Tab-separated table of C-alpha atoms and ligand atoms in Angstrom:
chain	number	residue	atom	x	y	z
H	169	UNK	CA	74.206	75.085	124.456
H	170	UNK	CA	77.973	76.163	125.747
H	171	UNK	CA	78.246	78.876	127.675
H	172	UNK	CA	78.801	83.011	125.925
H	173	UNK	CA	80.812	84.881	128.290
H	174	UNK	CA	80.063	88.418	129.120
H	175	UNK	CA	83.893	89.218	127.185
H	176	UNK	CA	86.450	87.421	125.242
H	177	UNK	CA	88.905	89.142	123.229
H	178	UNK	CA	90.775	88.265	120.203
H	179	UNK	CA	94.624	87.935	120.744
H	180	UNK	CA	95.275	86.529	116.819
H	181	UNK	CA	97.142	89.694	115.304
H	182	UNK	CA	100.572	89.754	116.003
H	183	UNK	CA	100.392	89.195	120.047
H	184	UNK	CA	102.486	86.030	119.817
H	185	UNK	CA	105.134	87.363	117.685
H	186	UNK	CA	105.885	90.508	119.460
H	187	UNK	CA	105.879	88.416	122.808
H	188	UNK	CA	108.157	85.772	121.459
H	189	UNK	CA	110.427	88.830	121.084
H	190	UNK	CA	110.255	90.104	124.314
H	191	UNK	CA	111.141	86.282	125.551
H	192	UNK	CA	114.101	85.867	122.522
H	193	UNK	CA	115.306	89.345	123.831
H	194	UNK	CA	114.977	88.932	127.376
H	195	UNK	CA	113.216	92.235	127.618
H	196	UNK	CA	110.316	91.672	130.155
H	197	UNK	CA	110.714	94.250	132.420
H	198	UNK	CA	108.985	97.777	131.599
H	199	UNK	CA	112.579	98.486	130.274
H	200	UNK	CA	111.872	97.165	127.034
H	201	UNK	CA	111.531	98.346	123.495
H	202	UNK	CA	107.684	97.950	123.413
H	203	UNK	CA	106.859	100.097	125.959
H	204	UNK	CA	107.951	103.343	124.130
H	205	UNK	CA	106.703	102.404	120.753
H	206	UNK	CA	103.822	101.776	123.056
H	207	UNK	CA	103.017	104.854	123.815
H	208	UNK	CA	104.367	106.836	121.132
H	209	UNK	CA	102.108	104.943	118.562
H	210	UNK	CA	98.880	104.761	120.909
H	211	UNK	CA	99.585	108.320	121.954
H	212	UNK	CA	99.494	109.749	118.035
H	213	UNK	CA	96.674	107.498	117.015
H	214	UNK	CA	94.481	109.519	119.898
H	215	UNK	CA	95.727	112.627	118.566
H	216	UNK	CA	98.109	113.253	121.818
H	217	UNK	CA	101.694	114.238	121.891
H	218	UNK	CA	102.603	112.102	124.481
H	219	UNK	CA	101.805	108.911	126.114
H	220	UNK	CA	102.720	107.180	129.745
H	221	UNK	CA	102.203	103.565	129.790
H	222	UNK	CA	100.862	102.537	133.508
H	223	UNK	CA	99.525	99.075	135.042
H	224	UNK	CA	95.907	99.476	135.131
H	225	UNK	CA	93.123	102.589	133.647
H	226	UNK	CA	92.507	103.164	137.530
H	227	UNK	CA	96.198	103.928	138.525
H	228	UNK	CA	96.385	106.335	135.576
H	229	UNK	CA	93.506	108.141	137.062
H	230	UNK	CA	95.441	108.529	140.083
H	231	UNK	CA	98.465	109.588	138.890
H	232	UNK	CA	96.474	112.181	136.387
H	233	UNK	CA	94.780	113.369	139.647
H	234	UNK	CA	98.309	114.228	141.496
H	235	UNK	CA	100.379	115.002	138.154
H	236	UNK	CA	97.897	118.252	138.091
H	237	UNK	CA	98.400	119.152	141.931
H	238	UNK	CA	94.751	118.378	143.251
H	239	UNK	CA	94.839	117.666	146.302
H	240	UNK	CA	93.302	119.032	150.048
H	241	UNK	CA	90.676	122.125	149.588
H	242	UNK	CA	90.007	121.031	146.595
H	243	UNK	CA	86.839	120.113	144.634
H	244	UNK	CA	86.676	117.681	141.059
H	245	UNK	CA	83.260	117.533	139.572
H	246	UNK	CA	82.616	114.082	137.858
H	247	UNK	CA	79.772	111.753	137.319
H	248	UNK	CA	78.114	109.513	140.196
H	249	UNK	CA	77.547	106.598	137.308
H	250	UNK	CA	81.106	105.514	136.504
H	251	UNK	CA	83.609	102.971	138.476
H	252	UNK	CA	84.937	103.845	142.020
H	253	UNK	CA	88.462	104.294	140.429
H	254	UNK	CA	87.153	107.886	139.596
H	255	UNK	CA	86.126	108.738	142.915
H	256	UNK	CA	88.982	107.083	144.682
H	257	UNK	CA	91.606	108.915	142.445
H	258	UNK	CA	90.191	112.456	143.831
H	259	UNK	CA	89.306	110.897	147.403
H	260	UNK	CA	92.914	109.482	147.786
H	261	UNK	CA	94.799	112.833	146.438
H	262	UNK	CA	92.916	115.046	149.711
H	263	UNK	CA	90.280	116.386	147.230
H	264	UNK	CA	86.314	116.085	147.278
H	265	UNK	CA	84.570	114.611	144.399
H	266	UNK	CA	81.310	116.804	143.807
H	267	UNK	CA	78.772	114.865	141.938
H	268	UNK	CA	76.268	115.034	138.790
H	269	UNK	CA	73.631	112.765	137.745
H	270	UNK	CA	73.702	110.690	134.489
H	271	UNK	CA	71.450	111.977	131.351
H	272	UNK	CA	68.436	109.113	130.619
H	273	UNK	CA	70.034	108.799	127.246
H	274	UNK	CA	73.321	108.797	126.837
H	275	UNK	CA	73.831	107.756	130.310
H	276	UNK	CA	76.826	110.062	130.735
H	277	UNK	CA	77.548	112.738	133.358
H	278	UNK	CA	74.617	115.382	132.503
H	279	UNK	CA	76.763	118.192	131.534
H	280	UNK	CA	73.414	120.367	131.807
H	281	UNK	CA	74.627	120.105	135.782
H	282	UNK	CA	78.116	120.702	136.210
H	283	UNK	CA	77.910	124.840	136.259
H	284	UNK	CA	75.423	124.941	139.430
H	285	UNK	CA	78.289	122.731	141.089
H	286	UNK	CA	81.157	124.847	140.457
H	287	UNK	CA	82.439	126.966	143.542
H	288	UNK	CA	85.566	128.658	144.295
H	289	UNK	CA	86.952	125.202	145.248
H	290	UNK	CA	86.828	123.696	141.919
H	291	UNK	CA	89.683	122.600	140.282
H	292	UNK	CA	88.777	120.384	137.574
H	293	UNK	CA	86.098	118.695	135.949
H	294	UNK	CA	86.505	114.587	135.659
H	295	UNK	CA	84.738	113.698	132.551
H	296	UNK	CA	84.582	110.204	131.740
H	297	UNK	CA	82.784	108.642	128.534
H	298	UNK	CA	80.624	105.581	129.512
H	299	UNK	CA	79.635	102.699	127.567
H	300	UNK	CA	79.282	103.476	124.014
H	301	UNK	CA	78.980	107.185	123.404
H	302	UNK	CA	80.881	110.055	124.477
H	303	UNK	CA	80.369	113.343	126.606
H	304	UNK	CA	79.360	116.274	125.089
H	305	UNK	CA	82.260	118.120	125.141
H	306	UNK	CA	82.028	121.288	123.731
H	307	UNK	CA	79.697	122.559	126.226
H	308	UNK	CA	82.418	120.937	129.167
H	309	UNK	CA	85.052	122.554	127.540
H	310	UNK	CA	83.962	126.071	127.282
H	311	UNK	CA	83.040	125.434	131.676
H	312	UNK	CA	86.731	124.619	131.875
H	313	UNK	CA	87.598	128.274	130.145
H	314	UNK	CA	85.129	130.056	131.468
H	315	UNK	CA	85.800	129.345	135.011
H	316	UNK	CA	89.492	128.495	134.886
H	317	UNK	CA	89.128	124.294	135.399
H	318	UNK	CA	91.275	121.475	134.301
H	319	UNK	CA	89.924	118.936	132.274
H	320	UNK	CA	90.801	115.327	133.651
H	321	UNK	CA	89.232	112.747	130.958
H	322	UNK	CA	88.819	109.114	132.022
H	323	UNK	CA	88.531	107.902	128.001
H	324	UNK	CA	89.227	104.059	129.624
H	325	UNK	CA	86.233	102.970	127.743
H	326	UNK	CA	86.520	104.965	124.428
H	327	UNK	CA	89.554	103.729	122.731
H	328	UNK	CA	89.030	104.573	118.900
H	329	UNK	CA	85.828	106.910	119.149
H	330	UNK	CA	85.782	110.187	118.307
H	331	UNK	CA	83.735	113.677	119.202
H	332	UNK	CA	82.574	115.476	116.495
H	333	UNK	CA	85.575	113.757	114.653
H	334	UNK	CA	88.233	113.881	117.291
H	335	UNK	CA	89.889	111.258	119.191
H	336	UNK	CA	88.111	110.412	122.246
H	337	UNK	CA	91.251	110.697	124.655
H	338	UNK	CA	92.309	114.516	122.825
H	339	UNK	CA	90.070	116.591	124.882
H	340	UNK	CA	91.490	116.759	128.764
H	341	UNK	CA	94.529	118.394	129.804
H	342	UNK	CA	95.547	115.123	130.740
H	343	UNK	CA	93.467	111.500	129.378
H	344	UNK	CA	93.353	108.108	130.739
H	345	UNK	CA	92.866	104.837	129.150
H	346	UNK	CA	92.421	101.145	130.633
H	347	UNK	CA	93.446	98.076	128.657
H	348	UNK	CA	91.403	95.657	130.728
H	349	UNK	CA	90.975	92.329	128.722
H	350	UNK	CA	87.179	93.577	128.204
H	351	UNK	CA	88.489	96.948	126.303
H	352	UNK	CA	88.854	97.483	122.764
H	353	UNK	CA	92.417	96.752	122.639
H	354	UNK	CA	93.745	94.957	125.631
H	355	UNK	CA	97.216	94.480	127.517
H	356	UNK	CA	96.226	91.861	130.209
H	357	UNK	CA	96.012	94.449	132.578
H	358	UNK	CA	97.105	97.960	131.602
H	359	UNK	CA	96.786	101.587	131.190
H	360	UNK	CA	97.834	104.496	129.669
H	361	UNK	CA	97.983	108.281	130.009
H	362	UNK	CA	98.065	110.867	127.014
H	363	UNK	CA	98.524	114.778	127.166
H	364	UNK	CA	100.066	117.265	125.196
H	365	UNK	CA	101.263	118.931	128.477
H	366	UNK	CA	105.628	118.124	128.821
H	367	UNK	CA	105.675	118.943	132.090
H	368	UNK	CA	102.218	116.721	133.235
H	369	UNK	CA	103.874	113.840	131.067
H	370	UNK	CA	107.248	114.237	133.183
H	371	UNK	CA	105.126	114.297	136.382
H	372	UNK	CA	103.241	110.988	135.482
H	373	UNK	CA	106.388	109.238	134.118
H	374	UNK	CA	108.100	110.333	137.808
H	375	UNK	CA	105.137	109.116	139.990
H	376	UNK	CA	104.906	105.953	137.719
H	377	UNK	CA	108.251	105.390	139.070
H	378	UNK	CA	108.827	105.954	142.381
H	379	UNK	CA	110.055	109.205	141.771
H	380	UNK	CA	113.405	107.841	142.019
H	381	UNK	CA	115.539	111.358	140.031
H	382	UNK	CA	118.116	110.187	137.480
H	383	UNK	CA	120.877	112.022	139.590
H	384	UNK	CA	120.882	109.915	142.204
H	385	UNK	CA	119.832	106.623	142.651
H	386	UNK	CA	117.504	105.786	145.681
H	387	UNK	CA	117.679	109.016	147.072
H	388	UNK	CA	114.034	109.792	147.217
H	389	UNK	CA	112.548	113.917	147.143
H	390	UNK	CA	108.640	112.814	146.681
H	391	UNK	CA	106.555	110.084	147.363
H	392	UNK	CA	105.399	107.988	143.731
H	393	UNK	CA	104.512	104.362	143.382
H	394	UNK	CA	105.582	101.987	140.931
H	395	UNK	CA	102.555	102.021	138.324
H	396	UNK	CA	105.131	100.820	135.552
H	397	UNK	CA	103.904	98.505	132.306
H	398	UNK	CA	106.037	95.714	130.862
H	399	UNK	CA	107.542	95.258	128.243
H	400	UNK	CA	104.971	91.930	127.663
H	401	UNK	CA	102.121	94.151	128.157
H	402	UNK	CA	103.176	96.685	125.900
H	403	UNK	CA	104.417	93.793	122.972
H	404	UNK	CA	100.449	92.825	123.322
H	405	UNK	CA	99.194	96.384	123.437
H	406	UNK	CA	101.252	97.056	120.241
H	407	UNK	CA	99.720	93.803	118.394
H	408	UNK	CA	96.000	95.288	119.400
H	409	UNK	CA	96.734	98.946	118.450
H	410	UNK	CA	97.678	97.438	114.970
H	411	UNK	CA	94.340	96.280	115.014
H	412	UNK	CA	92.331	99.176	116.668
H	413	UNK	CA	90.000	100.198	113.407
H	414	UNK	CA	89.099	96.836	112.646
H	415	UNK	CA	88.276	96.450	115.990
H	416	UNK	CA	85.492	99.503	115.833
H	417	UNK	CA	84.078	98.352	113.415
H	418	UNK	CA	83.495	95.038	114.630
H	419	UNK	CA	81.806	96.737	117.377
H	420	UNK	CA	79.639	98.904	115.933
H	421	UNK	CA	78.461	96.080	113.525
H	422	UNK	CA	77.966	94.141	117.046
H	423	UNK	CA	76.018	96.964	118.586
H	424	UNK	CA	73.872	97.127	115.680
H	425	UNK	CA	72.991	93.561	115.246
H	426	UNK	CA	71.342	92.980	118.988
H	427	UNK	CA	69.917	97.030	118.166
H	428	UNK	CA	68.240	95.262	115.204
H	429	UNK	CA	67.005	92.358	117.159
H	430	UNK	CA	65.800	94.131	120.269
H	431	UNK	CA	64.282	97.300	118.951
H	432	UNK	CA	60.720	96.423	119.048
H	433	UNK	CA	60.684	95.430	122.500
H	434	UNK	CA	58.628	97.932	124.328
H	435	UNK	CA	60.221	97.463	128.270
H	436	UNK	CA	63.542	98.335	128.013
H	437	UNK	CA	65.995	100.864	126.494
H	438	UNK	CA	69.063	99.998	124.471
H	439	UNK	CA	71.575	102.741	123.496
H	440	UNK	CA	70.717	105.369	121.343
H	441	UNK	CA	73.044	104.501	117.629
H	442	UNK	CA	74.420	108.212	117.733
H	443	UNK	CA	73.684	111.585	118.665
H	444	UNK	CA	74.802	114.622	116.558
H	445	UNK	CA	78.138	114.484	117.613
H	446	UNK	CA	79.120	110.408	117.604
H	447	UNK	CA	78.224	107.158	116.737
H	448	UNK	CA	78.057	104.610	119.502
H	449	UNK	CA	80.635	102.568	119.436
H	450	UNK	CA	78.936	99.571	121.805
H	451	UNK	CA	82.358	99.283	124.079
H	452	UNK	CA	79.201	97.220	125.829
H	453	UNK	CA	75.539	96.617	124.906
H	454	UNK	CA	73.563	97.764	127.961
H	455	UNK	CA	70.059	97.564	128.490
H	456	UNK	CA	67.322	99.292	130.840
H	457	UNK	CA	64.615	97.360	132.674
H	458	UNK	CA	61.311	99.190	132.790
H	459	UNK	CA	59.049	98.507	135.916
H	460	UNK	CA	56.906	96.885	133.208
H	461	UNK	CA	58.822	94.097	132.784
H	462	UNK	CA	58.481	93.419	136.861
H	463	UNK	CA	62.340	92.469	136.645
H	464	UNK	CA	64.879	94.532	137.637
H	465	UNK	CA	68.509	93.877	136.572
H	466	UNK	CA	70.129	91.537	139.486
H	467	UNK	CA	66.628	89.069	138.433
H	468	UNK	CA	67.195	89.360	134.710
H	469	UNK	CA	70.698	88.051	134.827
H	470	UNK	CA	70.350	85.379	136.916
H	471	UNK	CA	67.440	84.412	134.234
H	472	UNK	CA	70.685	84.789	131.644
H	473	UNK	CA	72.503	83.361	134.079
H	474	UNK	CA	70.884	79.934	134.060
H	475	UNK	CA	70.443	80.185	130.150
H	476	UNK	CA	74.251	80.446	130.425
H	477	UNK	CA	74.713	83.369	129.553
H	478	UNK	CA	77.069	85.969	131.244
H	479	UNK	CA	76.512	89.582	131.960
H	480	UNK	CA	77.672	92.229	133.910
H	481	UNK	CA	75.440	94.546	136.111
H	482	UNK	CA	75.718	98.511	135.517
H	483	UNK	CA	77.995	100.579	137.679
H	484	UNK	CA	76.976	100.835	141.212
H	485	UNK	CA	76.715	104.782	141.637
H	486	UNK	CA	79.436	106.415	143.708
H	487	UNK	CA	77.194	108.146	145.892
H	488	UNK	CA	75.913	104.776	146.960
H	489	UNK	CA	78.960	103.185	147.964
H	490	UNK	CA	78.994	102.529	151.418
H	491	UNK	CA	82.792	102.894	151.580
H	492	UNK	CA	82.350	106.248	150.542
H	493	UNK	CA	79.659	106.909	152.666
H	494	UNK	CA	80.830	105.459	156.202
H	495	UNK	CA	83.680	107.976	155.453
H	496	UNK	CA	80.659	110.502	155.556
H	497	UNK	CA	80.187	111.451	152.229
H	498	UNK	CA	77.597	111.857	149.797
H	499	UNK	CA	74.514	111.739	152.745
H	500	UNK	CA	71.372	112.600	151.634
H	501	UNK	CA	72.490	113.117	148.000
H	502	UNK	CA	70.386	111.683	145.145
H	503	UNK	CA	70.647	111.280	141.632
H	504	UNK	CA	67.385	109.354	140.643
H	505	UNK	CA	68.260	108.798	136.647
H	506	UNK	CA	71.639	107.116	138.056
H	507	UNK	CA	69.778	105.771	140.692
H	508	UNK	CA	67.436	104.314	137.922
H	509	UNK	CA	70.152	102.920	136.050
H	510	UNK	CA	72.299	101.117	138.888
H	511	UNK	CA	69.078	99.074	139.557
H	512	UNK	CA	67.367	98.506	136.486
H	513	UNK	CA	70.488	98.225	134.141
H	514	UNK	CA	72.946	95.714	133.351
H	515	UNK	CA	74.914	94.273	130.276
H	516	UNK	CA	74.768	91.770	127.599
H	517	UNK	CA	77.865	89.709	126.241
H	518	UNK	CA	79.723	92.352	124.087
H	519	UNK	CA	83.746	90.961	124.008
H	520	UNK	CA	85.269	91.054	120.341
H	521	UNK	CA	85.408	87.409	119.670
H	522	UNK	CA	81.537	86.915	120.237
H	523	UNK	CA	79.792	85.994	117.082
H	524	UNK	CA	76.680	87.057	115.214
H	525	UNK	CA	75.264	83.436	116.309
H	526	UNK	CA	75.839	84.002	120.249
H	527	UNK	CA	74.648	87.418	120.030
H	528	UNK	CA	71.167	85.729	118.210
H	529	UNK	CA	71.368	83.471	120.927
H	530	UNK	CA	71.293	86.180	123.486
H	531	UNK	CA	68.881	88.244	122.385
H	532	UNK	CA	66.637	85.224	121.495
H	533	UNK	CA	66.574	83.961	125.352
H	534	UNK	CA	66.350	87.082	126.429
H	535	UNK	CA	62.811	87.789	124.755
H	536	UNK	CA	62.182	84.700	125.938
H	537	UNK	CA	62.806	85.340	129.299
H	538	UNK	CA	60.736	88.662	129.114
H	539	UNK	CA	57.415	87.003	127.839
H	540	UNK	CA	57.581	84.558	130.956
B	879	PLP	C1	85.363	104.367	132.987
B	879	PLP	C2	86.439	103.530	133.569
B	879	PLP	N1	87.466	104.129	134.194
B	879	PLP	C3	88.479	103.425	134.728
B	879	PLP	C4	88.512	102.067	134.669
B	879	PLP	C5	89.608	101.324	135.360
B	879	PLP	O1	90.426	100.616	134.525
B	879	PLP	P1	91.237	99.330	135.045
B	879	PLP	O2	90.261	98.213	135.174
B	879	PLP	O3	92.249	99.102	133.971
B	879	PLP	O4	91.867	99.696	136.342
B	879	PLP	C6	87.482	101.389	134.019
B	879	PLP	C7	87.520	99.919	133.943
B	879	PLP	O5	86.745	99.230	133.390
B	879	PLP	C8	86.405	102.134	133.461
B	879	PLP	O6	85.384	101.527	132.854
């Protein structure tokens, strides 16, 4: 049997085409035609005004973070189950990331917490949608109003999936998306921020460019980085945007085919199809050990493992990162559902060009594996 990687995705729309252009054209920088259409196109189809192309999901965080002035004093309240780039975006920018635990079922931020956490530091609330289904955000949003909050959403898993019927990505004052290869519509490596807000858009575009000022050249008045896409990327990113819907659905159908072959299995959780406010879109198929199965994740997928099959363990919780905590944060906190999930929970191979066969295959050895 050959091996099924934990993600491959499918690069057969128009990715050649619109990178032999770039090439014929000589446009390869991030000067080049692609990049605006880009983020114009991207930014309408997630209901945004305006889009800022970046190099990775995790620098977009970080330039989100500054664009909106957080900094020292300040307080962000986010999830401890999500990737460091969250944390390190707030932790970088002076500010102190103030942590909720994940809800058992949707494995999101429990939004249930966030008011208790809220003090006269807070600035904004970091939501970020993880896995399959997004945050609650009605509840979230009213917070923001009530007590006068930004809304930073981290949307870098939730390309085409929608709240209540809304664009995943239209809910924060300013969004971020990541178009890591394992996404639903990749660049290579990529990102890309969306607001409505002019003057937050003018702010990322500045510190995505070194803040040089058009006036003069090199002469420098703040500090910004060079976070810039290229025109490549972009010519890619356009090919998969083309392709975006298609690409749900292929997802959801995905999602619902190991659902249907792993529902009876009493040790473990899968993800809940939909809540009243979305259907799961499966951006990856996790899974949750019980004790019952006397496995816990890092044993089950070295089982896959030697079946050749590739996974991917669940986030490792930020309060239980020792880089955050030899800088002396976090101590003594615990979240025991994210806790839970860090340990017990991994993933199963979910890219777009994995077929109904592989996923049979999966779930097949992994019964297997559970009966030993
Ligand atoms: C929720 C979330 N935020 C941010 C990122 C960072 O994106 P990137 O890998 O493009 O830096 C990821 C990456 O997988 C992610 O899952």
């Amino acid at each position: 049997m050959s091996f099924i990687p934990v993600n491959e995705p499918l690069l057969n729309g128009n990715e050649k085409k619109y990178l032999n252009d770039c090439i014929d054209t000589g446009w390869i920088s991030s000067e080049g035609p692609y990049v605006t259409k880009f983020e114009e196109q991207f930014a309408a189809k997630m209901g945004r005004k305006l889009g800022i192309a970046v190099c990775n999901g995790s620098v977009a965080i970080d330039a989100a973070v500054l664009a909106l002035g957080i900094g020292k004093g300040d307080e962000v309240i986010m999830p401890t189950f999500t990737i460091i780039s969250c944390a390190a975006a707030i932790i970088r920018a002076g500010a102190t990331p103030v942590l909720v635990d994940a809800h058992p079922l949707t494995w999101n931020m429990d939004i249930n917490q966030i008011e208790n956490k809220i003090t006269k530091k807070t600035r904004a609330i970091m939501v970020v949608h993880i896995y399959g289904l997004p945050v609650d955000m009605d509840p979230v949003l009213e917070l923001a109003k009530k007590y006068n909050l930004y809304i930073i959403e981290d949307a870098a898993e939730m390309h085409g999936q929608t709240y209540k019927g809304k664009p995943c990505g239209s809910f924060g004052d300013i969004s971020t998306f990541s178009f890591y290869p394992n996404k639903h519509i990749t660049t290579g490596e990529g990102g890309m921020i969306v607001t409505n807000n002019e003057l937050l858009a003018e702010k990322c575009r500045s510190l995505r460019n070194l803040c040089f000022i058009p006036s003069k050249r090199f002469v420098h008045y703040e500090l910004g980085f060079n976070f810039r896409m290229t025109n490549l990327q972009a010519a890619v990113g356009l090919a998969q945007l083309e392709r975006l819907d298609e690409f749900v659905v292929k997802k959801r159908k995905m999602g619902e085919r190991y659902t249907s072959l792993l529902k009876d299995i009493n040790n473990i959780s899968i993800p809940i199809g939909r809540t009243s406010y979305a259907e799961n879109i499966y951006w990856v198929y996790g899974l949750l050990l019980k004790p019952e199965t006397g496995l816990d994740a890092e044993r089950a997928m070295a089982k896959l493992g030697q079946e050749k099959i590739a996974t991917r363990p669940f986030f490792w919780n930020i309060h239980e990162q020792p880089v955050f905590n030899k800088m002396g944060l976090f101590k003594n906190e615990k979240y025991p559902i994210a806790e839970d999930m860090a340990r017990m929970g991994f993933y199963l191979p979910s890219g777009l060009a994995l077929t109904d066969e592989q996923i049979d295959i999966v779930a097949e050895k992994f019964k297997k594996i559970l009966q030993q």
